[in-house]
CSV table of C-alpha atoms in Angstrom, one decimal:
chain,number,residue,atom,x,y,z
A,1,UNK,CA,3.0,17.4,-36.3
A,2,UNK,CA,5.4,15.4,-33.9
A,3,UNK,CA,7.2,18.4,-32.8
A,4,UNK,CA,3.3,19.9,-32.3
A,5,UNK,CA,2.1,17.1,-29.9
A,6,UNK,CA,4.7,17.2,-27.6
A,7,UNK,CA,4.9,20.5,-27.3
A,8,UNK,CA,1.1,20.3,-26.2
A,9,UNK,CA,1.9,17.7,-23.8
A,10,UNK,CA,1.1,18.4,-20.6
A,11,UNK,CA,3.9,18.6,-17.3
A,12,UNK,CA,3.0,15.7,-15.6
A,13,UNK,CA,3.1,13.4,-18.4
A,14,UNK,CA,6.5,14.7,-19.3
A,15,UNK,CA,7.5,14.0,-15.5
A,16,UNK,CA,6.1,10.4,-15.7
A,17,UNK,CA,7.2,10.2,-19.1
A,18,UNK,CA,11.1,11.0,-18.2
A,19,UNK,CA,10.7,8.8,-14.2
A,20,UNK,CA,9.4,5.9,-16.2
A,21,UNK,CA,12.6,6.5,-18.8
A,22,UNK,CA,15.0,5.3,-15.2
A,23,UNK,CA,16.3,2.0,-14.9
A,24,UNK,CA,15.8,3.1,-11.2
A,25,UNK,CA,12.0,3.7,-11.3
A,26,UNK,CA,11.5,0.6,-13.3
A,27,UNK,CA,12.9,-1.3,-10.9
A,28,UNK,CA,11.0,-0.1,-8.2
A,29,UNK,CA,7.7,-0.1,-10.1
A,30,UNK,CA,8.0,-3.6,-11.0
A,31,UNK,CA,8.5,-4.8,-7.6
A,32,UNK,CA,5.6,-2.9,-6.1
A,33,UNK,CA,3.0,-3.9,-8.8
A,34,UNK,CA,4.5,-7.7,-7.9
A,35,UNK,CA,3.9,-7.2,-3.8
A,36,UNK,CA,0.5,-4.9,-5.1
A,37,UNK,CA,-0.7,-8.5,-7.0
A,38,UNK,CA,0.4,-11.0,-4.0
A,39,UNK,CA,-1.7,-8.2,-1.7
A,40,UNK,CA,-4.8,-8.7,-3.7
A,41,UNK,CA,-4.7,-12.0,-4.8
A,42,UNK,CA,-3.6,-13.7,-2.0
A,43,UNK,CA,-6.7,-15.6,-0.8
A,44,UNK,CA,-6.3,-17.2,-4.3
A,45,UNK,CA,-2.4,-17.6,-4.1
A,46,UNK,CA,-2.2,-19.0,-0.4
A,47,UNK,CA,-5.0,-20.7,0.9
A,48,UNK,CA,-5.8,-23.8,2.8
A,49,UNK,CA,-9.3,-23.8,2.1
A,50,UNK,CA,-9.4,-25.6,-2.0
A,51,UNK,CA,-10.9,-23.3,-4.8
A,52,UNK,CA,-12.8,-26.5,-6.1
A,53,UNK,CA,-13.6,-29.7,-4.5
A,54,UNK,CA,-15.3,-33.2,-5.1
A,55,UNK,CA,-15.4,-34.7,-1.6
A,56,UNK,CA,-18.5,-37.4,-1.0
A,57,UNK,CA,-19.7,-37.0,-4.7
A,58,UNK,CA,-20.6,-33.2,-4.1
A,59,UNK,CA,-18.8,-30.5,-5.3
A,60,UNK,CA,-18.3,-27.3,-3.7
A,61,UNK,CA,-15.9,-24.2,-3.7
A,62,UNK,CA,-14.3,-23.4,-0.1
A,63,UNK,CA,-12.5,-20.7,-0.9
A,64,UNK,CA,-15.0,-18.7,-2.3
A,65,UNK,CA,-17.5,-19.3,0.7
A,66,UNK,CA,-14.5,-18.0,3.4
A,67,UNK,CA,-14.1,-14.7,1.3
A,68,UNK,CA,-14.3,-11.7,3.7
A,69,UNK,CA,-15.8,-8.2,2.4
A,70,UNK,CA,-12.0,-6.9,2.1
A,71,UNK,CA,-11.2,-9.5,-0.6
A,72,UNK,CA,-14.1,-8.7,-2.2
A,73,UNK,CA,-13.6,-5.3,-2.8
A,74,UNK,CA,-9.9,-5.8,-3.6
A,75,UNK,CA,-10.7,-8.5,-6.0
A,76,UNK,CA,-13.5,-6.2,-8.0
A,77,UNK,CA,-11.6,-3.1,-7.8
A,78,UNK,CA,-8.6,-4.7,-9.3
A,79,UNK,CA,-10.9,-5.8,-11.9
A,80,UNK,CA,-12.0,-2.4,-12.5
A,81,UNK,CA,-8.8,-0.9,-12.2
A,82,UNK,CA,-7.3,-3.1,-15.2
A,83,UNK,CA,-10.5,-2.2,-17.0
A,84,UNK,CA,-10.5,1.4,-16.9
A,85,UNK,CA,-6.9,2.0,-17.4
A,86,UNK,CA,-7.4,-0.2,-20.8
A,87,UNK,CA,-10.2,2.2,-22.0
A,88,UNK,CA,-7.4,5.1,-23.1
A,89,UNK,CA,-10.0,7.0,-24.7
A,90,UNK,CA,-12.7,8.1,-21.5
A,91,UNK,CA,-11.2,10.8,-20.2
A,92,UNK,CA,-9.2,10.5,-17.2
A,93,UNK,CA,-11.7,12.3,-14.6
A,94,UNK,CA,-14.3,9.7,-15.5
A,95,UNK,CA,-12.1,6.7,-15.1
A,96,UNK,CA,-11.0,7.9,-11.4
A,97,UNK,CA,-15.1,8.9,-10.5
A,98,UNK,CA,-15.8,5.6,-11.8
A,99,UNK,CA,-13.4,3.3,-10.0
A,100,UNK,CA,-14.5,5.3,-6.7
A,101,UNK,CA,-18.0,4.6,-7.1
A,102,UNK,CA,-17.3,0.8,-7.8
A,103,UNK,CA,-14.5,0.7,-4.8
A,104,UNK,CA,-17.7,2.3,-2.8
A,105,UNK,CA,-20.4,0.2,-4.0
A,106,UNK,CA,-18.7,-2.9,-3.9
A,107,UNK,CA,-17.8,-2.4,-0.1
A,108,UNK,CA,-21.0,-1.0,0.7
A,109,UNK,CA,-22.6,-4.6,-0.3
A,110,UNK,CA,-20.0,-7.0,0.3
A,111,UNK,CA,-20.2,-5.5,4.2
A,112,UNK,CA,-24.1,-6.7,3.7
A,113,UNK,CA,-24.0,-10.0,1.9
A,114,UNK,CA,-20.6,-11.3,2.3
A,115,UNK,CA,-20.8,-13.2,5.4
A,116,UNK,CA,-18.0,-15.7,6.1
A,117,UNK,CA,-18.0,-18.6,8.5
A,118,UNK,CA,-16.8,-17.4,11.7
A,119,UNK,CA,-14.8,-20.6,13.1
A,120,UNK,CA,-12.9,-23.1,10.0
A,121,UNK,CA,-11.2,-26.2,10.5
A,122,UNK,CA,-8.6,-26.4,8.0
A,123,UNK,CA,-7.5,-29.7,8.4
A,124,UNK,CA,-10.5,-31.1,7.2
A,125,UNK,CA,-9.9,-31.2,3.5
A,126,UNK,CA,-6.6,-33.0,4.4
A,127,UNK,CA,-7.8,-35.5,6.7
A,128,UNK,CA,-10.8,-36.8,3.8
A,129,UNK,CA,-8.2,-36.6,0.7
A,130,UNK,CA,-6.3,-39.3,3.5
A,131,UNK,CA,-9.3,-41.0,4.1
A,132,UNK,CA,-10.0,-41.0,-0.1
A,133,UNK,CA,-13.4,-38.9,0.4
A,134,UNK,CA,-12.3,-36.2,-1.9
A,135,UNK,CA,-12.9,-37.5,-5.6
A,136,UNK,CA,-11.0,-34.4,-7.1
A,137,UNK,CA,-9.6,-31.2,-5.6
A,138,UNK,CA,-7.6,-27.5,-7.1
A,139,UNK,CA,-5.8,-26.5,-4.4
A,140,UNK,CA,-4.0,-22.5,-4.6
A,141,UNK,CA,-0.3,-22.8,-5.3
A,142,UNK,CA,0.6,-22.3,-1.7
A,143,UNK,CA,-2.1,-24.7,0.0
A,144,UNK,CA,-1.5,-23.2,3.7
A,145,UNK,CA,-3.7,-20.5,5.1
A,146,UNK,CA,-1.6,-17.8,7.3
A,147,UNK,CA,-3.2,-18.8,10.8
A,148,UNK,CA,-3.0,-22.9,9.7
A,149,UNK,CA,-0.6,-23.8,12.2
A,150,UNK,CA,-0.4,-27.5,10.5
A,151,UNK,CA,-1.2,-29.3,14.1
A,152,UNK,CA,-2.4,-32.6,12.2
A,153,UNK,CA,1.0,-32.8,10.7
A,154,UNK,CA,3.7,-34.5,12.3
A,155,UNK,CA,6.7,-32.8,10.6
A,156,UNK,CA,9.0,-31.2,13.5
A,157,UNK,CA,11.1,-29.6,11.3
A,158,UNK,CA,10.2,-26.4,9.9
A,159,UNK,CA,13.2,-25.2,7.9
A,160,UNK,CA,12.9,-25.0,4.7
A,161,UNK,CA,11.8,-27.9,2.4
A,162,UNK,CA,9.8,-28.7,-0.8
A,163,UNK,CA,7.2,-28.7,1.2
A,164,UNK,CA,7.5,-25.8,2.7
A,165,UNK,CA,9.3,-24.0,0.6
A,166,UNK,CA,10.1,-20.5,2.7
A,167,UNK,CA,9.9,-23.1,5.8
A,168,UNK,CA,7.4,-23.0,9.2
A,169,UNK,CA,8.0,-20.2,11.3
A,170,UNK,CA,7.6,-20.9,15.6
A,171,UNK,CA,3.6,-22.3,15.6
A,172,UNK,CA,4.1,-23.6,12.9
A,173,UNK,CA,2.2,-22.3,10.0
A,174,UNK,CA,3.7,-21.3,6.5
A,175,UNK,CA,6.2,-18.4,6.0
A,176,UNK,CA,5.5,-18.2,2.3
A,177,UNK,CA,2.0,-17.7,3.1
A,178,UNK,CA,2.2,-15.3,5.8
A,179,UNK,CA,4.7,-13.2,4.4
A,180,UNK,CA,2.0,-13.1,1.5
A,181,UNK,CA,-1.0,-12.0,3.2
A,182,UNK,CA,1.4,-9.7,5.2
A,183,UNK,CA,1.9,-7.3,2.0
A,184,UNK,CA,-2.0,-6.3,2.7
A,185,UNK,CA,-1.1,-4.7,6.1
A,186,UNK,CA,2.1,-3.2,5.0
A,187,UNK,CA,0.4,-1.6,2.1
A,188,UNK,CA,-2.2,-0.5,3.7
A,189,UNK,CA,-0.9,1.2,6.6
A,190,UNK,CA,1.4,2.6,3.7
A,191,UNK,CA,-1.2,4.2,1.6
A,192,UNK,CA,-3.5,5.3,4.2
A,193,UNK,CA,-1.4,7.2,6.6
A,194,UNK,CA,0.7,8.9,4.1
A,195,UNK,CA,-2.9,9.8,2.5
A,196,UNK,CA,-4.2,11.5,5.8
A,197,UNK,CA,-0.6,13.0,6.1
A,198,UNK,CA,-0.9,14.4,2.3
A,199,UNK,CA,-4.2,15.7,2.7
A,200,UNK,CA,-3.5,17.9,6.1
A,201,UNK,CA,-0.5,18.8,5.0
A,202,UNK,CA,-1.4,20.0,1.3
A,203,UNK,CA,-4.0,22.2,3.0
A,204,UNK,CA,-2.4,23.9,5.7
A,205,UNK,CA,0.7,24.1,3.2
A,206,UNK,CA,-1.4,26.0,0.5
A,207,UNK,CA,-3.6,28.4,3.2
A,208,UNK,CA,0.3,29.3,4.5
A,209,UNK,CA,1.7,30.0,1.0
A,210,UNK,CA,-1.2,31.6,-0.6
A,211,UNK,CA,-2.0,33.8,1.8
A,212,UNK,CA,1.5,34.2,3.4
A,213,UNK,CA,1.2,36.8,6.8
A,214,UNK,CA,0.3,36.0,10.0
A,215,UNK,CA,-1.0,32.6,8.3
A,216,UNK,CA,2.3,32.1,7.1
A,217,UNK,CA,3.5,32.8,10.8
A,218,UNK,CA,1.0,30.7,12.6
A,219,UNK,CA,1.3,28.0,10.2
A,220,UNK,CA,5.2,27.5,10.4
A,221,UNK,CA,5.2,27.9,14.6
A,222,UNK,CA,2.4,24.5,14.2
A,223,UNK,CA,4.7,22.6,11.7
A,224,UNK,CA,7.5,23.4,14.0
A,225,UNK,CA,5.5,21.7,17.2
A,226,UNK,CA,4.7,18.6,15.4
A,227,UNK,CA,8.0,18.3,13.9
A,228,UNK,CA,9.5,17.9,17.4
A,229,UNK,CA,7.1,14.6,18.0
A,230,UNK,CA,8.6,11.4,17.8
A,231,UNK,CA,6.5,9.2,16.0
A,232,UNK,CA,7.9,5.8,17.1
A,233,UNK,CA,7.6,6.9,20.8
A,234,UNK,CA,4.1,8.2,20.5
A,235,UNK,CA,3.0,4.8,18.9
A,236,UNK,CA,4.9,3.1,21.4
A,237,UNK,CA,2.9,5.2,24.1
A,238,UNK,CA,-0.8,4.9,22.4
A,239,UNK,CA,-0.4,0.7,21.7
A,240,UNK,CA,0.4,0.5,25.2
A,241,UNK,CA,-2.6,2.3,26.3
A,242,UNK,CA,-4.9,1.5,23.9
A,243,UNK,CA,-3.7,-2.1,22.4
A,244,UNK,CA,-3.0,-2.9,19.3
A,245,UNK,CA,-4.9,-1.8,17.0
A,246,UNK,CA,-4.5,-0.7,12.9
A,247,UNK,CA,-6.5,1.9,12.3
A,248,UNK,CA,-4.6,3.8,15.5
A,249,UNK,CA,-1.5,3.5,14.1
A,250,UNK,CA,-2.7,4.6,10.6
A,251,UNK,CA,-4.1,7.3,11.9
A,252,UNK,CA,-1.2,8.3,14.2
A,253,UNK,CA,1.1,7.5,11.1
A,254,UNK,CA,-1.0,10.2,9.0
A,255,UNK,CA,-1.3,12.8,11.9
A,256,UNK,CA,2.6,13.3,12.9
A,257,UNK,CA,4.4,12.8,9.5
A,258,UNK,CA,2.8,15.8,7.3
A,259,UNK,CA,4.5,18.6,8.0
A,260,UNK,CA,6.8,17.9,5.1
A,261,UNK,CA,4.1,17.9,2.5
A,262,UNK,CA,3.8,21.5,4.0
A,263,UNK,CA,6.8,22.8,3.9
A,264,UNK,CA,6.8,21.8,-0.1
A,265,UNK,CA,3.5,22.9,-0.9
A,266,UNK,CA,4.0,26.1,1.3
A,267,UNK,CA,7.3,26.8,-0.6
A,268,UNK,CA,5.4,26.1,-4.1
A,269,UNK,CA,2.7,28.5,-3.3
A,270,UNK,CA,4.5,31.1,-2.0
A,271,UNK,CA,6.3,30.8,-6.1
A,272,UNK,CA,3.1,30.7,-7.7
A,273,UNK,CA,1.3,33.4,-5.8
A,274,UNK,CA,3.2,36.0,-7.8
A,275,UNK,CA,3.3,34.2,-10.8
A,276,UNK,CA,1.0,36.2,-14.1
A,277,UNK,CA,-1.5,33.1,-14.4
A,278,UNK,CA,-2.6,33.4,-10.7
A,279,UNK,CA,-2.8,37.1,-11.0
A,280,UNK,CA,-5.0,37.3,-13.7
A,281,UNK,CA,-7.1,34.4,-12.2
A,282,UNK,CA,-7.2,36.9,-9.0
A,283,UNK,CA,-8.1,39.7,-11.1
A,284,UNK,CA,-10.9,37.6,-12.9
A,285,UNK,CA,-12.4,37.3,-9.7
A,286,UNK,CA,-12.4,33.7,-9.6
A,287,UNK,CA,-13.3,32.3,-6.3
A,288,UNK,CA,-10.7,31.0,-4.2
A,289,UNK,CA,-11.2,27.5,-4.1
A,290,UNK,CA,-10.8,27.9,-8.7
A,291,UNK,CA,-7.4,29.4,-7.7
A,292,UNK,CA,-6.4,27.2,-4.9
A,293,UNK,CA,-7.4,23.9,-6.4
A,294,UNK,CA,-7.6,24.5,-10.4
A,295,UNK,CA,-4.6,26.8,-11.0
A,296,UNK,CA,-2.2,26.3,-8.3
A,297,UNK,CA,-2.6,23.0,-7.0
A,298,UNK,CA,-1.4,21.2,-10.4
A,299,UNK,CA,1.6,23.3,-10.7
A,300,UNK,CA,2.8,22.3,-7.2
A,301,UNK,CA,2.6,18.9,-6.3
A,302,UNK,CA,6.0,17.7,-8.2
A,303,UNK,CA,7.7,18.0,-4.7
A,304,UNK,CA,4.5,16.4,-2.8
A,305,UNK,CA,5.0,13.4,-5.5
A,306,UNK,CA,8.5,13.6,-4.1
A,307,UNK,CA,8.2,13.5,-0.6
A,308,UNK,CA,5.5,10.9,-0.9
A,309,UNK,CA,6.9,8.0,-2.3
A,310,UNK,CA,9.9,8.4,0.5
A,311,UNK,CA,7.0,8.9,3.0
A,312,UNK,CA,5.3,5.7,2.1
A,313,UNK,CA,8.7,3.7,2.7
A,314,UNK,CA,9.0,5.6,6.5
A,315,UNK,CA,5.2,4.3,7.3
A,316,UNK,CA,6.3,0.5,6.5
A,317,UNK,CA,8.8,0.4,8.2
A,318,UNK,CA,7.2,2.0,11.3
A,319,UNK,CA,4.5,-0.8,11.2
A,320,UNK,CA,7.6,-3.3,10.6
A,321,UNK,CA,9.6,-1.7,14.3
A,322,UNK,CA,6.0,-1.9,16.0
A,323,UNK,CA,5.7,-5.5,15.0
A,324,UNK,CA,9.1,-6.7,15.5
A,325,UNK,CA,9.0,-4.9,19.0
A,326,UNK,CA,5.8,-7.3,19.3
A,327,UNK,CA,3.6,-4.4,19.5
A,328,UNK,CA,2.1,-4.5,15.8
A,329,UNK,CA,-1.4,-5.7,14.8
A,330,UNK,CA,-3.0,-8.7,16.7
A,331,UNK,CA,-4.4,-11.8,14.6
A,332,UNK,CA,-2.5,-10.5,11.0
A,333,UNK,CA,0.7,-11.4,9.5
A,334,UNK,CA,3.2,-8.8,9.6
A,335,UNK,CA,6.9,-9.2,7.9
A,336,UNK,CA,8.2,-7.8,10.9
A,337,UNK,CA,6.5,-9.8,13.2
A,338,UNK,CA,8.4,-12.7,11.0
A,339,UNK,CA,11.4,-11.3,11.7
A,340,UNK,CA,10.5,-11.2,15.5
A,341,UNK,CA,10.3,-14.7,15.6
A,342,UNK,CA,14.0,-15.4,14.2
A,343,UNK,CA,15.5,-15.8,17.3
A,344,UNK,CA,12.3,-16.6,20.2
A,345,UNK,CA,10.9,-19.8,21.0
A,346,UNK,CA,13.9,-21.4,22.6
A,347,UNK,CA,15.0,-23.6,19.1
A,348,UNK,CA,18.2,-21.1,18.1
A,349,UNK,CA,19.0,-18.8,15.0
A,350,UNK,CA,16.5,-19.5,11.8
A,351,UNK,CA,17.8,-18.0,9.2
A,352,UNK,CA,15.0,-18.3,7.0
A,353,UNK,CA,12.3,-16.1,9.7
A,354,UNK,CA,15.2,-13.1,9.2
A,355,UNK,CA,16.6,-13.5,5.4
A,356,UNK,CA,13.0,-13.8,3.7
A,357,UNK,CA,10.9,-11.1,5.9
A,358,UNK,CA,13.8,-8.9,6.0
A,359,UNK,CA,14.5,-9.1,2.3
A,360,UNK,CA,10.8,-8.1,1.3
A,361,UNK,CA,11.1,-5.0,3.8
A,362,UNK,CA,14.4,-4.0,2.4
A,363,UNK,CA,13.5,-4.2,-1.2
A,364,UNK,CA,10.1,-2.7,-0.9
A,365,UNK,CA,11.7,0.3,0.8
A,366,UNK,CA,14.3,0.3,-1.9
A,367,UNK,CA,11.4,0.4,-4.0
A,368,UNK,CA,9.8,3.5,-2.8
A,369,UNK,CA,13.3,5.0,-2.4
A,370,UNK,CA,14.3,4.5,-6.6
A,371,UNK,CA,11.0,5.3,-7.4
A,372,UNK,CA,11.3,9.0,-5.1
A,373,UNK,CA,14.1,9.8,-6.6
A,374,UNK,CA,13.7,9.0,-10.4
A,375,UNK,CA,10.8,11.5,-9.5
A,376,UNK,CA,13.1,13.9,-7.5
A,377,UNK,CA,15.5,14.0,-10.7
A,378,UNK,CA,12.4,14.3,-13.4
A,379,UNK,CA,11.1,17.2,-11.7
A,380,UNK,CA,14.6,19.0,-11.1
A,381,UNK,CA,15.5,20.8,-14.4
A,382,UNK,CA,19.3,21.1,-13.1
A,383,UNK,CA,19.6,17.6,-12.3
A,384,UNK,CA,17.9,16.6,-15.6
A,385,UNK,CA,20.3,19.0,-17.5
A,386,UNK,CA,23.4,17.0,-15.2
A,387,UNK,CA,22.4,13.7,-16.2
A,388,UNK,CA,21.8,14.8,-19.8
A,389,UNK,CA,25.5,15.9,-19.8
């Protein structure tokens, strides 16, 4: 029966099966789902707004009233996420419609009803707990908002301290708590632009291999035109012109770095084309999107999975360049922005705005790198058979 049930298993839980089976992989995984958790929790984690509060004999909850739609939807999908992915028995399909329908709802009304002050004085709390107005108070671990620059503090030096524990970078506010909140845009420029890139170039990739030809030809003389653009230059060129913005640079991101994804899903297809299944799928007469999507798109994505995690790692550190070159995102923390600020504002060398931003960069490319390749070697029958050796 044991020999019977995995020989039913199906390819792609062998290949997560065997990536998961890496010290590598591990690694990588448990460092991303650790930056994944400060991303989504971090209005809970670094705040200088208090979760509960008993100031003037009335209670209240700050932090909850300052939550923007964003958290919101992180907050509830994470929820869900950890819901669905407990409930083993629903069948996989389900679980993905249903987190998309929640991810949708929830940011459909949180964009109606969740309505944050606009303007927030964050001293406040701290000058009535001085004053002894605030009868009891739960602050977040880190009690320092990203953009409080501390000015009713008279503390000059912002290295690090127990106070401080990451230290102050140069107006001041709180490294530990920027570099925090600064996993949301890394992320997400991340995911999203590698998602547009994925998407065009799975498409054109499959229309090249399937149907081979003058496709094929045309196909191969557009990959070779956006191949030759230089993606740092163009972003360079567009914030320039257009400011600083972070959907641009997603989108920018996403359009100039897929022509990899099409190469591998080109060469894939043009393999399976010939291959009995897709024949007799053809000779069925099943329409093309059946063959396209149903049959050959399952059997070849292992190079996609590949390219993508290593793709992912290339977008981060784009945004990191942009914001170190002090072009990135206006009015967010960025861990390259952080590092910017190592050496500017006339006070010398600190250490700690180039050692703690620029050890989170490195090991979340690392990351994305052990991860790619623990994939790369689960999906390569020669290199499993070498390591096996």
């Amino acid at each position: 029966m044991v020999r019977r049930n995995r020989a039913v298993q199906s390819y792609l839980t062998g290949v997560i099966r065997d990536t998961l089976g890496r010290w590598g992989a591990r690694f990588g995984l448990a460092w991303l789902i650790g930056i994944t958790f400060l991303a989504v929790f971090a209005p809970l984690l670094a705040n200088s707004r208090p979760f509960l509060i008993k100031m003037d004999n009335q209670w209240s909850s700050p932090m909850l009233r300052h939550f923007t739609p964003a958290d919101v939807t992180l907050l509830v999908t994470a929820l869900a996420a950890v819901t669905l992915l407990l409930l083993r028995r629903i069948p996989i399909w389900i679980r993905w419609v249903t987190l998309a329908v929640v991810v949708v709802v929830t940011l459909v009304f949180s964009l109606i009803y969740v309505n944050p002050p606009k303007t927030e004085i964050y001293s406040i709390y701290r000058e009535a707990a001085a004053l002894g107005r605030v009868q009891f108070v739960l602050n977040a671990p880190i009690p320092y908002s990203p953009s409080d620059y501390l000015r009713d503090q008279t503390n000059s030096d912002p290295s690090p301290s127990l106070q401080h524990w990451l230290g102050c970078e140069e107006l001041g506010s709180d490294v530990a708590s920027r570099l925090i909140h600064a996993s949301r845009i890394a992320l997400a420029i991340g995911f999203i632009a590698e998602g547009i890139a994925v998407v065009i170039g799975v498409i054109i990739g499959a229309l090249m291999g399937y149907f081979a030809g003058v496709v094929d030809i045309i196909g191969m003389r557009l990959v070779e035109i956006f191949s030759a653009i230089p993606t740092l230059y163009l972003l360079l060129a567009f914030v320039a012109y257009f400011g600083r913005n972070i959907y641009i640079i997603m989108v920018i991101i996403g359009m100039t770095s897929w022509t990899g994804y099409t190469v591998f899903t080109r060469a894939e297809f043009l393999r399976l084309r010939k291959q009995d299944f897709v024949q007799a799928a053809q000779a069925l007469g099943l329409p093309l999107r059946s063959i396209l999507f149903r049959h050959m798109f399952p059997n070849g994505m292992s190079p996609v999975l590949v390219s993508l995690s290593f793709g992912v790692a290339s977008a981060i550190l784009a945004e990191a360049t942009l914001s170190f070159l002090g072009l990135g995102v206006v009015g967010a923390p960025s861990w390259g922005q952080l590092l910017n600020q190592a050496t500017k504002g006339g006070g010398g060398f600190r250490w700690w705005l180039a050692v703690y931003p620029g050890l989170v960069i490195f090991l979340t490319v690392f990351g994305y790198n052990l991860i790619g390749e623990s994939v790369r070697d689960a999906v390569d029958p020669h290199l499993k058979k070498a390591s096996m050796l």
